[in-house]
Amino acid sequence: MKKSIIIIIAGSTLFTGCEQISKSVKDTFKPVPKDSISTYVKKEETFPESPFDPAVERQIEEAQHMVNTILEKHTKTHVQTHQEGKSTDFLSNEEKLIKAEEALKKLLQYMGKEIFIYSSVYFYNDGNIRLMLQHPQNPEYIDNYRYENGKWSDPSPEQLSVKDNIKTRLIPLRKLPFVNIAKAAEIYNEKTARVEGAKPVTNISISVWNNMIRWYPSSINGSRERYSIELNENGTLKKFERE
């Protein structure tokens, strides 16, 4: 039986706008045991792979491309408020990125507990970060956090649907050391410098799909050319080619 993709694009608020779009493509291609929906599956645990279906694979690629395009267009509007603020070169400052990560680890509610990032993270060059974390006590809850002026905010609840597959949208914080943002920023800026009319990166975001990291932006636009760019999970360059 062929499987299908359901894409839902909903109205959004400032922070959750991109997130609502990223929730549009649900992981309907691999069955997930009901009792594992709200818990993070460790690396050593595996589930049987679904048989390879070229048609389904094409659907996945087309849907992901649509999400990438919408996410990037939506993010441009979202980022305007941060571009207007004072730039601190936060994206390339390893010391400040490490400080932000250490401050996150020291939040009282996560003391002695492993932190899991949910769905997406947004880093801005003015020193701001937006992310969502799995609740430290109830794995079915997700909270929003903001990093501004060198401090993390109190958590605010994220409304989820019973259809949201939390398990597949989680990664442990240790899998995304914030210093990797500086690696990614260096690559983005080095590539934009080669493309006429392209602007230096002012924000970097990470989306989590099937417990894997995907970096954005995924393209560099110049006045005459457009390039696709893909990074490895650790923020190093994987692919850069003209479209």
Tab-separated table of C-alpha atoms in Angstrom:
chain	number	residue	atom	x	y	z
A	1	MET	CA	0.000	0.000	0.000
A	2	LYS	CA	1.454	3.350	-0.954
A	3	LYS	CA	1.946	5.825	1.797
A	4	SER	CA	1.165	9.515	1.509
A	5	ILE	CA	2.340	12.804	2.892
A	6	ILE	CA	-0.016	15.224	4.586
A	7	ILE	CA	1.230	18.774	4.594
A	8	ILE	CA	-0.483	21.244	6.881
A	9	ILE	CA	0.557	24.876	6.918
A	10	ALA	CA	-1.022	26.704	9.847
A	11	GLY	CA	-1.064	30.294	11.037
A	12	SER	CA	1.757	31.118	13.378
A	13	THR	CA	3.164	33.466	15.974
A	14	LEU	CA	6.665	34.990	15.994
A	15	PHE	CA	8.673	32.135	17.471
A	16	THR	CA	6.418	29.221	16.578
A	17	GLY	CA	5.902	30.311	12.954
A	18	CYS	CA	8.778	28.365	11.506
A	19	GLU	CA	8.117	25.523	13.903
A	20	GLN	CA	4.488	25.151	12.778
A	21	ILE	CA	5.737	24.889	9.203
A	22	SER	CA	8.369	22.340	10.144
A	23	LYS	CA	5.613	20.276	11.773
A	24	SER	CA	3.821	20.160	8.417
A	25	VAL	CA	5.421	16.971	7.230
A	26	LYS	CA	4.700	14.092	9.601
A	27	ASP	CA	6.756	10.935	9.719
A	28	THR	CA	4.101	8.679	8.230
A	29	PHE	CA	6.520	6.483	6.346
A	30	LYS	CA	7.771	4.317	9.244
A	31	PRO	CA	5.431	2.840	11.823
A	32	VAL	CA	6.193	3.884	15.402
A	33	PRO	CA	5.178	1.739	18.386
A	34	LYS	CA	2.488	3.523	20.432
A	35	ASP	CA	4.309	3.046	23.710
A	36	SER	CA	7.388	4.885	22.376
A	37	ILE	CA	5.766	8.111	21.190
A	38	SER	CA	6.655	10.186	24.251
A	39	THR	CA	10.085	8.812	25.037
A	40	TYR	CA	13.459	9.273	23.438
A	41	VAL	CA	14.843	6.130	21.815
A	42	LYS	CA	18.504	5.491	22.571
A	43	LYS	CA	20.923	4.823	19.752
A	44	GLU	CA	21.218	1.114	20.503
A	45	GLU	CA	17.474	0.617	20.061
A	46	THR	CA	16.382	-0.051	16.475
A	47	PHE	CA	13.154	-0.635	14.617
A	48	PRO	CA	12.641	-2.647	11.419
A	49	GLU	CA	13.131	-0.584	8.293
A	50	SER	CA	10.224	-0.229	5.884
A	51	PRO	CA	10.770	-1.761	2.397
A	52	PHE	CA	12.339	0.698	-0.035
A	53	ASP	CA	9.727	2.306	-2.262
A	54	PRO	CA	11.035	4.744	-4.928
A	55	ALA	CA	7.677	6.510	-5.147
A	56	VAL	CA	7.608	7.089	-1.402
A	57	GLU	CA	11.211	8.306	-1.425
A	58	ARG	CA	10.333	10.843	-4.142
A	59	GLN	CA	7.387	12.019	-2.074
A	60	ILE	CA	9.656	12.494	0.930
A	61	GLU	CA	12.193	14.495	-1.083
A	62	GLU	CA	9.521	16.694	-2.685
A	63	ALA	CA	7.829	17.344	0.645
A	64	GLN	CA	11.107	18.173	2.389
A	65	HIS	CA	12.044	20.550	-0.435
A	66	MET	CA	8.707	22.323	-0.006
A	67	VAL	CA	9.253	22.605	3.750
A	68	ASN	CA	12.790	23.932	3.216
A	69	THR	CA	11.524	26.620	0.838
A	70	ILE	CA	8.653	27.710	3.083
A	71	LEU	CA	10.840	27.641	6.190
A	72	GLU	CA	13.491	29.862	4.644
A	73	LYS	CA	10.949	32.385	3.302
A	74	HIS	CA	9.142	32.512	6.628
A	75	THR	CA	12.397	32.861	8.554
A	76	LYS	CA	13.388	35.948	6.545
A	77	THR	CA	10.419	37.808	8.020
A	78	HIS	CA	11.010	36.362	11.486
A	79	VAL	CA	14.623	37.477	11.494
A	80	GLN	CA	13.965	41.153	10.719
A	81	THR	CA	13.567	42.100	14.387
A	82	HIS	CA	16.944	40.586	15.188
A	83	GLN	CA	18.713	42.206	12.250
A	84	GLU	CA	17.540	45.579	13.466
A	85	GLY	CA	19.195	45.019	16.842
A	86	LYS	CA	22.871	45.486	17.607
A	87	SER	CA	25.007	42.769	16.051
A	88	THR	CA	27.412	41.075	18.434
A	89	ASP	CA	28.898	38.569	15.963
A	90	PHE	CA	27.382	35.944	18.228
A	91	LEU	CA	27.269	33.249	15.538
A	92	SER	CA	31.047	33.207	15.139
A	93	ASN	CA	31.962	33.805	18.784
A	94	GLU	CA	32.870	30.421	20.274
A	95	GLU	CA	33.281	31.805	23.785
A	96	LYS	CA	29.782	33.316	23.865
A	97	LEU	CA	28.214	30.197	22.349
A	98	ILE	CA	29.855	27.970	24.954
A	99	LYS	CA	28.705	30.336	27.703
A	100	ALA	CA	25.106	30.074	26.476
A	101	GLU	CA	25.277	26.273	26.434
A	102	GLU	CA	26.766	26.090	29.918
A	103	ALA	CA	24.069	28.403	31.235
A	104	LEU	CA	21.427	26.115	29.745
A	105	LYS	CA	22.928	23.081	31.454
A	106	LYS	CA	22.849	24.915	34.800
A	107	LEU	CA	19.100	25.562	34.779
A	108	LEU	CA	17.774	24.195	38.072
A	109	GLN	CA	15.072	22.064	36.466
A	110	TYR	CA	17.693	20.179	34.454
A	111	MET	CA	20.335	19.718	37.129
A	112	GLY	CA	21.384	16.065	37.060
A	113	LYS	CA	19.210	15.359	34.008
A	114	GLU	CA	20.059	14.993	30.341
A	115	ILE	CA	18.649	17.775	28.167
A	116	PHE	CA	16.790	16.940	24.968
A	117	ILE	CA	16.189	19.531	22.251
A	118	TYR	CA	12.861	19.282	20.469
A	119	SER	CA	12.230	20.026	16.800
A	120	SER	CA	14.251	23.199	16.181
A	121	VAL	CA	16.775	25.761	17.409
A	122	TYR	CA	17.307	29.328	16.165
A	123	PHE	CA	20.554	31.253	16.655
A	124	TYR	CA	20.780	34.977	15.840
A	125	ASN	CA	23.815	37.162	15.414
A	126	ASP	CA	22.526	39.655	17.993
A	127	GLY	CA	23.058	37.090	20.761
A	128	ASN	CA	19.547	35.616	20.894
A	129	ILE	CA	18.614	31.923	20.850
A	130	ARG	CA	15.186	30.306	20.596
A	131	LEU	CA	14.712	26.619	21.274
A	132	MET	CA	12.321	24.027	22.672
A	133	LEU	CA	13.206	21.375	25.231
A	134	GLN	CA	11.518	18.219	26.424
A	135	HIS	CA	10.073	18.776	29.886
A	136	PRO	CA	12.487	17.496	32.570
A	137	GLN	CA	9.773	15.470	34.346
A	138	ASN	CA	6.975	14.794	31.872
A	139	PRO	CA	8.343	13.553	28.509
A	140	GLU	CA	5.014	14.330	26.814
A	141	TYR	CA	5.469	18.065	27.463
A	142	ILE	CA	7.587	20.537	25.513
A	143	ASP	CA	8.692	23.986	26.706
A	144	ASN	CA	9.958	27.093	24.878
A	145	TYR	CA	13.085	28.887	26.075
A	146	ARG	CA	14.681	32.187	25.025
A	147	TYR	CA	18.263	33.288	25.518
A	148	GLU	CA	18.562	37.084	25.652
A	149	ASN	CA	21.107	39.418	27.220
A	150	GLY	CA	23.163	36.451	28.385
A	151	LYS	CA	20.319	34.754	30.318
A	152	TRP	CA	17.800	32.007	29.706
A	153	SER	CA	14.125	32.745	30.211
A	154	ASP	CA	11.690	30.747	32.287
A	155	PRO	CA	9.965	27.987	30.313
A	156	SER	CA	6.703	28.613	28.495
A	157	PRO	CA	4.552	25.641	27.411
A	158	GLU	CA	4.287	24.576	23.779
A	159	GLN	CA	0.893	23.294	22.690
A	160	LEU	CA	1.169	19.922	20.986
A	161	SER	CA	-1.238	17.641	19.174
A	162	VAL	CA	-1.742	13.956	19.982
A	163	LYS	CA	-0.495	13.394	16.421
A	164	ASP	CA	2.881	14.996	17.103
A	165	ASN	CA	5.521	12.292	17.182
A	166	ILE	CA	7.764	13.683	19.897
A	167	LYS	CA	10.154	10.748	19.812
A	168	THR	CA	11.391	11.406	16.263
A	169	ARG	CA	11.928	15.136	16.849
A	170	LEU	CA	14.347	14.861	19.772
A	171	ILE	CA	18.132	15.045	19.995
A	172	PRO	CA	20.257	15.197	23.148
A	173	LEU	CA	21.989	18.526	23.739
A	174	ARG	CA	25.339	16.735	23.635
A	175	LYS	CA	24.667	16.017	19.943
A	176	LEU	CA	24.542	19.762	19.228
A	177	PRO	CA	27.394	21.496	21.049
A	178	PHE	CA	26.809	25.204	20.491
A	179	VAL	CA	30.400	25.697	19.385
A	180	ASN	CA	29.392	23.932	16.146
A	181	ILE	CA	27.370	27.032	15.288
A	182	ALA	CA	30.643	28.930	14.897
A	183	LYS	CA	31.920	26.236	12.506
A	184	ALA	CA	28.768	26.514	10.430
A	185	ALA	CA	28.863	30.329	10.419
A	186	GLU	CA	32.442	30.295	9.141
A	187	ILE	CA	31.445	28.015	6.270
A	188	TYR	CA	28.343	30.014	5.362
A	189	ASN	CA	30.247	33.301	5.334
A	190	GLU	CA	33.165	31.852	3.391
A	191	LYS	CA	30.768	30.628	0.701
A	192	THR	CA	28.692	33.812	0.546
A	193	ALA	CA	31.888	35.780	0.018
A	194	ARG	CA	32.342	33.861	-3.241
A	195	VAL	CA	28.851	34.591	-4.551
A	196	GLU	CA	28.213	38.030	-6.044
A	197	GLY	CA	25.420	39.826	-4.224
A	198	ALA	CA	25.089	37.254	-1.414
A	199	LYS	CA	24.900	38.582	2.147
A	200	PRO	CA	26.708	37.192	5.221
A	201	VAL	CA	24.595	34.909	7.386
A	202	THR	CA	22.778	36.645	10.264
A	203	ASN	CA	20.939	33.622	11.630
A	204	ILE	CA	21.394	29.871	11.683
A	205	SER	CA	18.686	27.361	12.501
A	206	ILE	CA	18.608	23.626	13.081
A	207	SER	CA	15.663	21.369	12.396
A	208	VAL	CA	15.368	17.849	13.814
A	209	TRP	CA	13.860	15.084	11.687
A	210	ASN	CA	14.082	11.384	12.516
A	211	ASN	CA	16.441	12.322	15.363
A	212	MET	CA	18.886	13.848	12.871
A	213	ILE	CA	20.120	17.437	12.549
A	214	ARG	CA	19.455	19.507	9.442
A	215	TRP	CA	21.039	22.947	9.053
A	216	TYR	CA	19.509	26.114	7.604
A	217	PRO	CA	19.872	28.143	5.496
A	218	SER	CA	20.105	25.426	2.863
A	219	SER	CA	20.788	27.849	0.028
A	220	ILE	CA	22.864	30.931	-0.751
A	221	ASN	CA	21.311	33.489	-3.073
A	222	GLY	CA	23.358	35.959	-5.073
A	223	SER	CA	22.369	38.590	-7.597
A	224	ARG	CA	23.160	36.229	-10.475
A	225	GLU	CA	23.446	32.754	-8.986
A	226	ARG	CA	21.871	30.470	-6.411
A	227	TYR	CA	23.695	27.663	-4.604
A	228	SER	CA	22.425	24.828	-2.453
A	229	ILE	CA	24.457	24.139	0.659
A	230	GLU	CA	24.291	21.182	3.012
A	231	LEU	CA	26.208	20.679	6.253
A	232	ASN	CA	27.051	17.553	8.185
A	233	GLU	CA	25.536	17.144	11.627
A	234	ASN	CA	28.689	18.552	13.256
A	235	GLY	CA	28.495	21.758	11.209
A	236	THR	CA	31.155	20.920	8.614
A	237	LEU	CA	30.518	21.234	4.885
A	238	LYS	CA	28.863	18.299	3.145
A	239	LYS	CA	27.755	19.738	-0.177
A	240	PHE	CA	27.882	23.049	-2.028
A	241	GLU	CA	26.724	23.272	-5.621
A	242	ARG	CA	25.073	25.687	-8.021
A	243	GLU	CA	21.383	25.190	-8.722
